[in-house]
mmCIF file with all atom_site columns, C-alpha atoms in Angstrom:
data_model
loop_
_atom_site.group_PDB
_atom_site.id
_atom_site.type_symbol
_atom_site.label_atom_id
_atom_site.label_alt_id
_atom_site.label_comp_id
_atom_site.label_asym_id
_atom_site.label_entity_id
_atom_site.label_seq_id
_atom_site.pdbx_PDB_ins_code
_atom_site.Cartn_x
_atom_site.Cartn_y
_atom_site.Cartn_z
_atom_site.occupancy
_atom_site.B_iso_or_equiv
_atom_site.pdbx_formal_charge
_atom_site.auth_seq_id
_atom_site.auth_comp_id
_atom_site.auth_asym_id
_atom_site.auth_atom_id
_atom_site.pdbx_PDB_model_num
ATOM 1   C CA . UNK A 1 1   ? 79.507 5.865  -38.195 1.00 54.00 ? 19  UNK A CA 1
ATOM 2   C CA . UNK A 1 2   ? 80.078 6.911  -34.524 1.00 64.00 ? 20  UNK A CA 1
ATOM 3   C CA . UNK A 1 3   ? 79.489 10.251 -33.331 1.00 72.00 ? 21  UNK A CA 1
ATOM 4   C CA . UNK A 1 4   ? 81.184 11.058 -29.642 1.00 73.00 ? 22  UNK A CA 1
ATOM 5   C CA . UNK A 1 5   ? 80.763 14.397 -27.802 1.00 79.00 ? 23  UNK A CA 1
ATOM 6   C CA . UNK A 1 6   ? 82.296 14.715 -24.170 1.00 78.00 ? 24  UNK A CA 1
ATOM 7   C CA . UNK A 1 7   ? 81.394 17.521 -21.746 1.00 81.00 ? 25  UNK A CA 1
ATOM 8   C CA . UNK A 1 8   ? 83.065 18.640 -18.996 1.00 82.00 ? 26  UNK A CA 1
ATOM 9   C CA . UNK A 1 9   ? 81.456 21.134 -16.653 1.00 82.00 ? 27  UNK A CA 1
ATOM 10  C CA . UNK A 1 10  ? 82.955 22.345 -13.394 1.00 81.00 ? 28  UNK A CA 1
ATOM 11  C CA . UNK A 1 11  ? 81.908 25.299 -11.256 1.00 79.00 ? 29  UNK A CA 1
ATOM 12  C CA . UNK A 1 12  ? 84.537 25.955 -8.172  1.00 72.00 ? 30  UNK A CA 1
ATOM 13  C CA . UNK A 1 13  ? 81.947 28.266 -6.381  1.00 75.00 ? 31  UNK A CA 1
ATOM 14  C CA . UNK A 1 14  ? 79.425 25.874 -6.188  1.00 72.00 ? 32  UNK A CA 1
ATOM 15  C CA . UNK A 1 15  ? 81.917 22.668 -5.479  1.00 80.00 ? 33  UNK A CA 1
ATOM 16  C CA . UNK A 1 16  ? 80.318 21.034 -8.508  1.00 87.00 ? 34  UNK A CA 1
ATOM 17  C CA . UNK A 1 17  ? 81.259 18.719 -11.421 1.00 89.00 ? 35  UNK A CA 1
ATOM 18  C CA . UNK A 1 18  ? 79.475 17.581 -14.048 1.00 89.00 ? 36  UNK A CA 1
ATOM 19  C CA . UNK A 1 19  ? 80.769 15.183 -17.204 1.00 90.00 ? 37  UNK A CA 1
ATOM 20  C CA . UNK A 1 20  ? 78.967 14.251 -19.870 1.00 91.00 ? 38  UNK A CA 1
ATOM 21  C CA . UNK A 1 21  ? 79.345 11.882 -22.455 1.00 91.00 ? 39  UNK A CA 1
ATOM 22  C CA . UNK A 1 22  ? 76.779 11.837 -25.675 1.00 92.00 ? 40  UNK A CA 1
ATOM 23  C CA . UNK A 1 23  ? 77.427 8.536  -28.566 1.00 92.00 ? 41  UNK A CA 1
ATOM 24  C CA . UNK A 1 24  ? 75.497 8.547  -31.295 1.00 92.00 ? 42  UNK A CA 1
ATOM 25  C CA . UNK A 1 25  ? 75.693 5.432  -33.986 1.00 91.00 ? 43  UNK A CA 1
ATOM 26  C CA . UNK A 1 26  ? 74.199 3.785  -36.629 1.00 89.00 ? 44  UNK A CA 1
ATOM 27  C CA . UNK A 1 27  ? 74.268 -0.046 -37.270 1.00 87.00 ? 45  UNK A CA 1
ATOM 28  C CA . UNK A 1 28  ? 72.262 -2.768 -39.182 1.00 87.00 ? 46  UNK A CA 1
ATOM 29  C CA . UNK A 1 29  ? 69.470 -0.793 -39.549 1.00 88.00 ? 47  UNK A CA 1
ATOM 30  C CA . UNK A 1 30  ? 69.388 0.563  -35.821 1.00 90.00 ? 48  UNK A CA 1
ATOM 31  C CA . UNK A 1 31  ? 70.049 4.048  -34.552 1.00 92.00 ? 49  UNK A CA 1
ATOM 32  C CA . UNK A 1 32  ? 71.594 3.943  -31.198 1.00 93.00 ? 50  UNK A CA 1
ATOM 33  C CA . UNK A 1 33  ? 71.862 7.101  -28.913 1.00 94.00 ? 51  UNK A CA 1
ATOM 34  C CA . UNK A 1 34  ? 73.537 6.675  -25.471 1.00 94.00 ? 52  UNK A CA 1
ATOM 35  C CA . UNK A 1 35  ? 74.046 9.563  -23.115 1.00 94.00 ? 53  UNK A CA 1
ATOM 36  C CA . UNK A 1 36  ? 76.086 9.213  -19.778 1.00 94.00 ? 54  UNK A CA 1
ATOM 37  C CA . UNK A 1 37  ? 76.128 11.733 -17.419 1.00 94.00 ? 55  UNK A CA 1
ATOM 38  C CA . UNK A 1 38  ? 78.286 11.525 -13.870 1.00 93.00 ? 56  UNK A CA 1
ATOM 39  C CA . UNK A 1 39  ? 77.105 14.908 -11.279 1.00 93.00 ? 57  UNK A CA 1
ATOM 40  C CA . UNK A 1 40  ? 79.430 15.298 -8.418  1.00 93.00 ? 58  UNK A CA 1
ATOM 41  C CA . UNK A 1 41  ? 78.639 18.214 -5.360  1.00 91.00 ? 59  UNK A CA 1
ATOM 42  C CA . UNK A 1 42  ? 81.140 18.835 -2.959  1.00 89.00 ? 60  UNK A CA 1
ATOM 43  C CA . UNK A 1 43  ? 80.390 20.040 0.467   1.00 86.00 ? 61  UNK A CA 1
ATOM 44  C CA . UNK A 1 44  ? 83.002 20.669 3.705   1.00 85.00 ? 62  UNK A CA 1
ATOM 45  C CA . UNK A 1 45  ? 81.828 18.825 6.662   1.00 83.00 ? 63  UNK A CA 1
ATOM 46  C CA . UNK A 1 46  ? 82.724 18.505 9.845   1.00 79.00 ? 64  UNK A CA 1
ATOM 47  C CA . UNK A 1 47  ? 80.962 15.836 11.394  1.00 74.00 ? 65  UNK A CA 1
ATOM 48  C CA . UNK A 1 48  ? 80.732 12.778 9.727   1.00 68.00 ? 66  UNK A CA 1
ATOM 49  C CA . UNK A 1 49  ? 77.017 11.599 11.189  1.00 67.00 ? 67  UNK A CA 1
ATOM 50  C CA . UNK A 1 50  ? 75.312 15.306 9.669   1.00 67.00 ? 68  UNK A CA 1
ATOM 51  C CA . UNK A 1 51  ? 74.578 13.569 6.424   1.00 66.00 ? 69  UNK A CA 1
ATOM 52  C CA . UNK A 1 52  ? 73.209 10.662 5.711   1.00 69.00 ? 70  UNK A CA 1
ATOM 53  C CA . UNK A 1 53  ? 72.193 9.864  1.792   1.00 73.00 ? 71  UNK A CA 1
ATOM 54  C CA . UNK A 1 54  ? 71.423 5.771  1.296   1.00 81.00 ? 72  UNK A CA 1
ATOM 55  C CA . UNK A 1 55  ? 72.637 4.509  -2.461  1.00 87.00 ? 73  UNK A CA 1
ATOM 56  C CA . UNK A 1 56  ? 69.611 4.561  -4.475  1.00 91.00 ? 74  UNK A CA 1
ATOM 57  C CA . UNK A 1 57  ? 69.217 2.669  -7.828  1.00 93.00 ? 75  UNK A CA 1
ATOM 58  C CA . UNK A 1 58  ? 66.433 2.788  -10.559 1.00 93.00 ? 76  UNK A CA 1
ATOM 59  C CA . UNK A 1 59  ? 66.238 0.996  -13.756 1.00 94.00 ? 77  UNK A CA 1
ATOM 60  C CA . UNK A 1 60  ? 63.383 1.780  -16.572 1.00 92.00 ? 78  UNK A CA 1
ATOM 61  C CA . UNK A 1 61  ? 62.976 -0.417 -19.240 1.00 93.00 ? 79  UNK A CA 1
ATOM 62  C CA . UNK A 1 62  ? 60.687 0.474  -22.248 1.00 92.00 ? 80  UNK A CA 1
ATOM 63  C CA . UNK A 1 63  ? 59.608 -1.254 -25.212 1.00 91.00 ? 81  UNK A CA 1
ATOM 64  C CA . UNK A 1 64  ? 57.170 0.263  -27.801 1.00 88.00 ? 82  UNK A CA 1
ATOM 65  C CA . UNK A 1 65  ? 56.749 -3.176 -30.460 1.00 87.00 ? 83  UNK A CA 1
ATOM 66  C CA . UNK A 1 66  ? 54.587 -0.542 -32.529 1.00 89.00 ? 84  UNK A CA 1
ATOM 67  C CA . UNK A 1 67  ? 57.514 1.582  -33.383 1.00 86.00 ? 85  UNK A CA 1
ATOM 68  C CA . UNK A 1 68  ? 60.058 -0.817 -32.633 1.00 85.00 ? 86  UNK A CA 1
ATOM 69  C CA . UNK A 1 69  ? 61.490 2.106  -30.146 1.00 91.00 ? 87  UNK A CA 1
ATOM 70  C CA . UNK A 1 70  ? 63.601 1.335  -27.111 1.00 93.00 ? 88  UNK A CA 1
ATOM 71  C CA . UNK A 1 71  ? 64.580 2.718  -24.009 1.00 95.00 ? 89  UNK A CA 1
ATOM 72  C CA . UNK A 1 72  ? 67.147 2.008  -21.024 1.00 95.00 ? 90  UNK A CA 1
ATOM 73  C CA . UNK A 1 73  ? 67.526 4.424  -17.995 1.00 95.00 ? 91  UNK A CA 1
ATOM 74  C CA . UNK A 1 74  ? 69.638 3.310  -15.030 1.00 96.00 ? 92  UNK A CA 1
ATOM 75  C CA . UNK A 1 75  ? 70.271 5.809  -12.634 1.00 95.00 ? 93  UNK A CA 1
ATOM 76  C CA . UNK A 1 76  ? 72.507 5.469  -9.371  1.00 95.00 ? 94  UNK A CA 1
ATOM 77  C CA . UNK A 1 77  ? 72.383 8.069  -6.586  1.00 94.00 ? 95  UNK A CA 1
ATOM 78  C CA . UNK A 1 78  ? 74.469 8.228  -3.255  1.00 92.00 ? 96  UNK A CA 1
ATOM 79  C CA . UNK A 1 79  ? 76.836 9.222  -1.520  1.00 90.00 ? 97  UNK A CA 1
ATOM 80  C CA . UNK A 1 80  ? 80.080 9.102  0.431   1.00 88.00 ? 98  UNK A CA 1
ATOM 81  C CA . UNK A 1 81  ? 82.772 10.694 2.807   1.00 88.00 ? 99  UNK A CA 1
ATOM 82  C CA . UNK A 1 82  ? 86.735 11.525 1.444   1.00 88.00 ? 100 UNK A CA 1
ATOM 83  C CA . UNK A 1 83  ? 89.811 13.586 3.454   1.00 88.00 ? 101 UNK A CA 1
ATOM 84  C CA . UNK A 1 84  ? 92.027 15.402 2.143   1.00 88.00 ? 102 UNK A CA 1
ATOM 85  C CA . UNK A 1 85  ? 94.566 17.714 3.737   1.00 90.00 ? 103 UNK A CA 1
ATOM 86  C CA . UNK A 1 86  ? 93.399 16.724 6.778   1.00 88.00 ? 104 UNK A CA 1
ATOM 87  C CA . UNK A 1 87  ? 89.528 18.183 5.917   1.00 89.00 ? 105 UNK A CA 1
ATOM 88  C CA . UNK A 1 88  ? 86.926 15.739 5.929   1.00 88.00 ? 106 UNK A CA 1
ATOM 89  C CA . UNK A 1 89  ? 84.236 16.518 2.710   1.00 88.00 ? 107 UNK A CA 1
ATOM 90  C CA . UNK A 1 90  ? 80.642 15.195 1.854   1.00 88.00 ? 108 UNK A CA 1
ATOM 91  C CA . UNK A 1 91  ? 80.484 14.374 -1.480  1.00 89.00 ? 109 UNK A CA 1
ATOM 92  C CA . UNK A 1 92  ? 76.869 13.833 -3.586  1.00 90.00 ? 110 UNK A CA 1
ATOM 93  C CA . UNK A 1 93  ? 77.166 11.895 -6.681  1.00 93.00 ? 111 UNK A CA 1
ATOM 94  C CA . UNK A 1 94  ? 74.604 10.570 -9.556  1.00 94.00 ? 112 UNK A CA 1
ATOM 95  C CA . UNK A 1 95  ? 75.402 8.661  -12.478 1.00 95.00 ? 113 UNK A CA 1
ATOM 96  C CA . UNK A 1 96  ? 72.885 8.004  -15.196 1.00 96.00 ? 114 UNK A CA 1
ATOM 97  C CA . UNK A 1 97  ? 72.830 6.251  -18.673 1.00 96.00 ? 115 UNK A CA 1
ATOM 98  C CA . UNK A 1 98  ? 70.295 6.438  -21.011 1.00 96.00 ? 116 UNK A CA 1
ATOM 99  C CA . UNK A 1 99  ? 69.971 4.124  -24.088 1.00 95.00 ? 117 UNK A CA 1
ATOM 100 C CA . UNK A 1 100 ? 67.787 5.105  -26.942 1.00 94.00 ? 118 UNK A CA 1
ATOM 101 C CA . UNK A 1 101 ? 66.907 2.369  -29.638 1.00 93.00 ? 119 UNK A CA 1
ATOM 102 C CA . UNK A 1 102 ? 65.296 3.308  -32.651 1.00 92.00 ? 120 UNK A CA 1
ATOM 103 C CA . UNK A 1 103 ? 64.980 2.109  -36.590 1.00 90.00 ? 121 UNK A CA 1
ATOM 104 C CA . UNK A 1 104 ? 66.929 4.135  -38.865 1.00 85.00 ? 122 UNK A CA 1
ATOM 105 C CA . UNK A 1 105 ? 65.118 6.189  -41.591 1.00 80.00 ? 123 UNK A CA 1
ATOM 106 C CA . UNK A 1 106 ? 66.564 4.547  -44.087 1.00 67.00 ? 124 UNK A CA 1
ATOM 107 C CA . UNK A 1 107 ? 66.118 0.882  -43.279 1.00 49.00 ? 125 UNK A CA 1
ATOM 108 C CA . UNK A 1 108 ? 62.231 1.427  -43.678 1.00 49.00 ? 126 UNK A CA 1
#
């Protein structure tokens, strides 16, 4: 069984977007919950030097062998520089994904 929910925020006034995916399934015994979420900001700019934002990237591992739980989070922040209509624009983003490993209740 596969449960899929899908999000889609956007707010004009604050030049902001925001999708969201949530995936829920169950397999051999193992619950699986993964959750993606993509965060866009959108700013005018006029000179290309004003911002500067370096591409970041965690990962996060975890492992609990006592209740056979596990967890993924990999994370990537940055940022970059688009045109359109001859307007040059600053654009934020983040993109995540969690992964959420657990025993199902009824494998016990």
């Amino acid at each position: 069984m596969r449960d899929l929910v899908f999000k889609n925020l956007t707010s004009s006034g604050r030049r902001r977007k925001i999708l969201t995916t949530s995936e829920v399934m169950e397999q051999n015994g193992v619950v699986t919950r993964i959750r993606r979420n993509f965060v866009y900001i959108v700013k005018k700019s006029n000179d290309a030097e004003k911002y500067n934002l370096l591409p970041r990237l965690y990962v996060l591992k975890c492992k609990d062998s006592r209740t056979s739980k596990e967890k993924f989070l990999c994370r990537i922040k940055g940022s970059l520089y688009t045109v359109k209509d001859d307007k040059l624009f600053f654009v934020i983003f983040s993109h995540s994904l969690h992964i959420d490993l657990t025993p199902s209740k009824c494998a016990k």
